[in-house]
């Protein structure tokens, strides 16, 4: 039996097993789910063992991580697979058509929190490797698997783990399936990710909520003032108006501009998919350039005052917001946080107290766009999806990819299996059954293609 035939034969059971994995509410951001995250790690650990890997759990200061390996031969290449078993919060729950932790198949999609980001994708890698193990009795490469439980919380404790386990994690190349394909008809090799800088802004006004008639007009309203500050963080061309923000940003190369232009883009269908009337962004750049190769600044959430039923006429005592910037390679998250803080404090009027809490973030990365590893992953994608992949970048962030490079000296192959309309971080997250299956196939042929690099 070939690995592909094995995958075909075991499709039903594989789906069942994935549904078990998806049933854990492993929301890393919320302390109320700490036990669920741990239970998910435990399940994954024993599942990896059942699949034939030597697997164990490592505790961290935060959520545990699962490390598994299958070592065959010192001379064969060693591949470090990475994924995350934690998921984003599910709110707003009322917008889900089926329960987020009870996976359901509808119209060719598996719906559940974590299907595309990232349980379904990492599961495809596991099951592809298992198919090779089951049919061939061994693997042509050494495999190390690192599956963490804190990616959605910015991988806070992972750098320390990598630093103290350099020998354990030593590898020739890393593989990450935690991104999207270019489209439903075009698989992709992703060669870059943006980084992230995260700050929180807290604006305090009067020492209690005030009657907006009795005091309105004479006291600064923290919500008004916060909005004014936020409103000044972009200029009229949608450039970020923070001094020094672009200092380390390199212009987009000619090669890259041409590469992006080759990719199909329909503004009409893009707008339709998102339900917006017009696209938006930094003047002088195309949508792909804005999404993948330019930095951004966005408010993720803003809070303050009364939002309950009916009217409550107050000047709220306080307001706050969370801001993230997407960064491009060379921009340093801590440096950007400092610059942001400085500018926000400068914009703050004396009538309110403004505090900026800096949370750091992740660095952006680009990986080499040529070389034998990338070619090998291209061949595997072609065999798994039946189509030659295109080159693209992604606007999202995977913090560990930069750490792999700086701490272990390892480049990463970003083999995205999902789609950009899979609703990751959003209600009704989904993963196409077809993408899951083709992803498993890609994962099953990847080892033999990577093994060729070592020959
Ligand atoms: N899988 C995503 C990253 C991603 C999203 C890649 C979209 C490509 C397209 C990952 O799980 C994620 O959400 N990362 C966070 C990182 C943050 C918490 C440091 C992100 O990008 O917001
Ligand atoms: Mn992810
Ligand atoms: Mn995510």
Coordinates of C-alpha atoms in Angstrom, one line a residue, residues 107-413:
X107 CA -20.8 21.9 2.7
X108 CA -17.4 20.4 2.4
X109 CA -16.0 22.2 5.4
X110 CA -15.1 21.2 8.9
X111 CA -16.4 23.9 11.3
X112 CA -14.8 24.3 14.8
X113 CA -12.5 26.7 16.6
X114 CA -8.9 25.6 15.7
X115 CA -9.7 23.7 12.5
X116 CA -7.6 25.9 10.3
X117 CA -5.6 27.6 13.1
X118 CA -3.8 25.4 13.8
X119 CA -5.0 22.0 15.1
X120 CA -6.2 20.8 11.6
X121 CA -3.0 21.9 9.9
X122 CA -0.6 20.4 12.5
X123 CA -2.8 17.3 12.5
X124 CA -2.4 16.9 8.7
X125 CA 1.4 17.0 9.2
X126 CA 1.2 14.3 11.9
X127 CA -1.1 12.1 9.9
X128 CA 1.0 12.4 6.7
X129 CA 4.0 11.2 8.5
X130 CA 2.0 8.4 10.2
X131 CA 0.9 7.2 6.7
X132 CA 4.5 6.9 5.7
X133 CA 5.4 5.1 8.9
X134 CA 2.5 2.7 8.5
X135 CA 3.2 1.8 4.9
X136 CA 6.9 1.9 4.8
X137 CA 7.8 1.0 8.4
X138 CA 10.1 4.0 8.7
X139 CA 10.8 7.6 7.6
X140 CA 13.5 8.8 5.2
X141 CA 14.2 11.8 7.6
X142 CA 14.6 12.4 11.3
X143 CA 11.5 14.1 12.6
X144 CA 11.2 16.4 15.6
X145 CA 7.8 17.8 16.5
X146 CA 7.3 20.9 18.7
X147 CA 3.7 21.7 19.3
X148 CA 3.1 24.5 21.7
X149 CA 0.2 25.8 23.7
X150 CA 0.8 29.5 23.7
X151 CA 1.2 30.7 20.2
X152 CA -2.1 32.7 20.3
X153 CA -0.7 34.4 23.4
X154 CA 2.5 35.5 21.5
X155 CA 4.6 32.4 22.5
X156 CA 5.7 34.1 25.7
X157 CA 7.6 31.1 27.1
X158 CA 8.8 29.5 24.0
X159 CA 12.1 31.5 23.4
X160 CA 13.3 30.4 26.9
X161 CA 12.5 26.7 26.0
X162 CA 14.3 26.9 22.7
X163 CA 17.3 28.6 24.4
X164 CA 17.6 25.8 27.0
X165 CA 17.0 23.0 24.5
X166 CA 19.1 23.9 21.6
X167 CA 20.6 20.4 21.2
X168 CA 17.2 18.7 21.5
X169 CA 15.8 21.0 18.7
X170 CA 18.9 20.9 16.5
X171 CA 17.7 20.5 12.9
X172 CA 18.5 21.2 9.3
X173 CA 15.2 22.8 8.4
X174 CA 11.9 23.6 10.1
X175 CA 8.4 23.0 8.7
X176 CA 5.3 25.0 9.8
X177 CA 1.8 24.6 8.5
X178 CA 0.0 27.5 10.1
X179 CA -0.7 29.8 7.1
X180 CA -3.0 29.8 4.1
X181 CA -2.7 28.8 0.5
X182 CA -3.0 31.5 -2.1
X183 CA -6.5 30.4 -3.1
X184 CA -8.8 27.4 -3.5
X185 CA -7.2 26.7 -6.8
X186 CA -3.6 27.8 -6.1
X187 CA -1.4 26.3 -3.4
X188 CA 1.5 28.4 -2.3
X189 CA 4.9 28.5 -0.7
X190 CA 5.0 31.4 1.8
X191 CA 8.4 33.1 2.1
X192 CA 7.6 35.9 4.6
X193 CA 5.5 36.8 7.7
X194 CA 5.0 40.1 9.4
X195 CA 5.9 40.6 13.0
X196 CA 3.9 42.3 15.8
X197 CA 4.2 45.0 18.4
X198 CA 1.5 45.2 21.0
X199 CA 0.6 48.1 23.4
X200 CA -2.3 48.9 25.6
X201 CA -3.4 52.5 26.2
X202 CA -5.3 53.5 29.4
X203 CA -6.8 56.9 29.7
X204 CA -8.0 58.1 33.1
X205 CA -10.2 61.1 33.6
X206 CA -12.2 62.2 36.7
X207 CA -12.1 59.9 39.8
X208 CA -15.6 58.6 39.1
X209 CA -18.3 58.6 36.3
X210 CA -19.9 62.0 36.1
X211 CA -23.3 63.2 35.1
X212 CA -22.7 64.4 31.5
X213 CA -25.0 67.3 32.0
X214 CA -23.8 68.5 35.4
X215 CA -20.1 68.3 34.4
X216 CA -20.1 67.9 30.6
X217 CA -18.1 70.5 28.7
X218 CA -16.0 71.3 31.7
X219 CA -14.1 68.1 32.3
X220 CA -12.2 66.0 29.7
X221 CA -14.0 62.8 28.6
X222 CA -11.4 60.0 28.5
X223 CA -13.3 58.2 25.6
X224 CA -13.3 61.4 23.5
X225 CA -9.6 62.0 24.3
X226 CA -8.6 58.4 23.5
X227 CA -10.4 58.6 20.2
X228 CA -8.6 61.9 19.4
X229 CA -5.2 60.2 20.2
X230 CA -6.0 57.2 18.0
X231 CA -7.2 59.5 15.3
X232 CA -3.8 61.1 15.1
X233 CA -1.8 57.9 14.7
X234 CA -2.3 57.9 10.9
X235 CA -1.9 60.8 8.4
X236 CA -4.1 61.6 5.5
X237 CA -2.2 59.1 3.3
X238 CA -2.8 56.4 5.9
X239 CA 0.9 56.4 6.8
X240 CA 1.6 55.8 10.4
X241 CA 2.3 59.1 12.1
X242 CA 4.7 58.0 14.8
X243 CA 8.2 59.5 14.5
X244 CA 10.8 57.0 13.5
X245 CA 8.2 54.3 12.8
X246 CA 9.5 53.6 9.3
X247 CA 13.2 54.0 10.1
X248 CA 14.0 50.3 9.7
X249 CA 11.6 49.6 6.9
X250 CA 13.2 48.6 3.6
X251 CA 11.5 49.6 0.4
X252 CA 9.8 46.7 -1.4
X253 CA 12.2 45.2 -3.9
X254 CA 11.5 45.2 -7.6
X255 CA 11.5 41.4 -7.6
X256 CA 8.9 41.3 -4.9
X257 CA 6.7 43.9 -6.6
X258 CA 6.8 41.9 -9.8
X259 CA 6.1 38.6 -7.9
X260 CA 3.0 40.1 -6.3
X261 CA 1.8 41.5 -9.6
X262 CA 1.9 38.0 -11.1
X263 CA -0.6 36.8 -8.6
X264 CA -4.3 37.0 -9.6
X265 CA -6.2 39.8 -7.8
X266 CA -9.7 41.0 -8.3
X267 CA -10.6 44.0 -6.2
X268 CA -14.3 43.3 -6.8
X269 CA -14.2 39.8 -5.3
X270 CA -11.9 40.9 -2.5
X271 CA -14.4 43.6 -1.5
X272 CA -17.3 41.1 -1.9
X273 CA -15.6 38.5 0.3
X274 CA -15.1 41.0 3.1
X275 CA -18.4 42.9 2.7
X276 CA -16.7 46.3 2.3
X277 CA -17.4 49.0 -0.2
X278 CA -13.8 50.1 -0.8
X279 CA -10.3 48.9 0.0
X280 CA -8.2 51.0 2.2
X281 CA -4.5 51.5 3.1
X282 CA -1.2 53.3 2.7
X283 CA -1.1 55.4 -0.4
X284 CA 1.1 54.1 -3.2
X285 CA 0.8 50.4 -2.4
X286 CA -1.3 47.6 -3.8
X287 CA -3.4 45.4 -1.6
X288 CA -0.9 42.5 -1.5
X289 CA 1.9 45.0 -0.7
X290 CA -0.2 46.5 2.1
X291 CA -1.0 43.1 3.5
X292 CA 2.3 41.4 3.3
X293 CA 5.2 43.8 3.0
X294 CA 4.2 47.1 4.8
X295 CA 3.7 47.7 8.5
X296 CA 0.4 48.7 10.0
X297 CA -1.2 50.1 13.2
X298 CA -4.6 48.9 14.3
X299 CA -6.9 49.2 17.3
X300 CA -8.0 45.7 18.2
X301 CA -10.5 46.8 20.8
X302 CA -11.6 49.9 22.6
X303 CA -13.5 50.1 25.8
X304 CA -15.0 52.8 28.0
X305 CA -18.3 54.1 29.4
X306 CA -21.8 52.8 29.2
X307 CA -22.8 50.4 26.4
X308 CA -25.7 48.7 28.1
X309 CA -29.4 48.9 27.2
X310 CA -31.0 52.4 26.9
X311 CA -29.3 55.7 27.9
X312 CA -27.0 56.5 30.7
X313 CA -25.7 60.0 30.3
X314 CA -22.2 60.0 31.8
X315 CA -18.7 61.2 31.3
X316 CA -16.9 57.9 31.9
X317 CA -14.0 57.9 34.4
X318 CA -11.8 55.8 32.1
X319 CA -11.2 54.4 28.6
X320 CA -8.7 52.0 27.2
X321 CA -7.7 50.4 24.0
X322 CA -5.4 47.7 22.6
X323 CA -3.2 48.5 19.7
X324 CA -1.1 46.2 17.5
X325 CA 1.3 47.1 14.8
X326 CA 2.2 44.5 12.1
X327 CA 5.9 44.8 11.5
X328 CA 8.2 44.0 8.6
X329 CA 11.6 42.4 8.9
X330 CA 14.3 44.6 10.6
X331 CA 11.7 46.5 12.7
X332 CA 12.2 45.7 16.4
X333 CA 9.0 45.2 18.4
X334 CA 10.4 46.7 21.6
X335 CA 11.7 49.7 19.6
X336 CA 8.3 50.2 18.0
X337 CA 6.6 49.9 21.4
X338 CA 8.8 52.6 22.8
X339 CA 8.2 54.9 19.9
X340 CA 4.5 54.4 20.1
X341 CA 4.5 55.1 23.8
X342 CA 6.4 58.3 23.3
X343 CA 4.1 59.6 20.6
X344 CA 0.9 58.7 22.5
X345 CA 2.1 60.4 25.6
X346 CA 3.0 63.4 23.5
X347 CA -0.5 63.6 22.0
X348 CA -2.1 63.2 25.4
X349 CA -3.7 66.4 26.8
X350 CA -3.0 67.5 30.4
X351 CA -6.6 67.0 31.3
X352 CA -6.4 63.2 31.4
X353 CA -3.8 60.7 32.7
X354 CA -2.5 58.4 29.9
X355 CA -0.6 55.2 30.5
X356 CA 0.9 53.0 27.8
X357 CA 1.6 49.4 28.7
X358 CA 4.1 47.8 26.4
X359 CA 3.7 44.1 25.7
X360 CA 6.5 43.6 23.1
X361 CA 5.7 41.1 20.2
X362 CA 7.3 39.2 17.5
X363 CA 9.7 40.0 14.7
X364 CA 8.8 39.6 11.0
X365 CA 10.7 37.2 8.8
X366 CA 11.6 36.4 5.3
X367 CA 13.0 33.0 4.4
X368 CA 15.2 32.4 1.3
X369 CA 13.2 32.2 -1.8
X370 CA 15.5 29.7 -3.5
X371 CA 17.5 26.8 -2.6
X372 CA 17.0 23.0 -2.3
X373 CA 14.7 23.0 0.7
X374 CA 12.2 25.4 -0.9
X375 CA 12.3 23.4 -4.1
X376 CA 11.6 20.2 -2.2
X377 CA 8.6 21.7 -0.4
X378 CA 7.4 22.9 -3.8
X379 CA 7.5 19.4 -5.2
X380 CA 5.7 18.0 -2.2
X381 CA 2.9 20.6 -2.5
X382 CA 2.6 19.8 -6.2
X383 CA 2.2 16.1 -5.5
X384 CA -0.2 16.7 -2.6
X385 CA -2.4 19.4 -4.2
X386 CA -1.9 18.4 -7.9
X387 CA -0.8 21.9 -8.8
X388 CA 2.4 23.9 -8.9
X389 CA 2.5 26.4 -5.9
X390 CA 3.0 30.1 -6.3
X391 CA 5.2 32.4 -4.1
X392 CA 3.5 34.6 -1.6
X393 CA 3.9 36.2 1.8
X394 CA 1.5 36.5 4.7
X395 CA 0.5 39.4 6.8
X396 CA 0.0 37.4 10.1
X397 CA 2.7 36.5 12.6
X398 CA 4.2 33.3 13.9
X399 CA 6.7 34.4 16.6
X400 CA 8.7 31.2 16.7
X401 CA 9.9 31.5 13.0
X402 CA 12.3 34.3 13.8
X403 CA 13.5 32.5 17.0
X404 CA 14.3 29.4 15.0
X405 CA 16.5 31.5 12.8
X406 CA 18.3 33.5 15.4
X407 CA 18.5 30.8 18.1
X408 CA 18.9 27.6 16.1
X409 CA 20.2 29.0 12.8
X410 CA 17.3 27.2 11.0
X411 CA 15.2 28.4 8.2
X412 CA 11.5 27.6 8.0
X413 CA 9.3 26.2 5.2

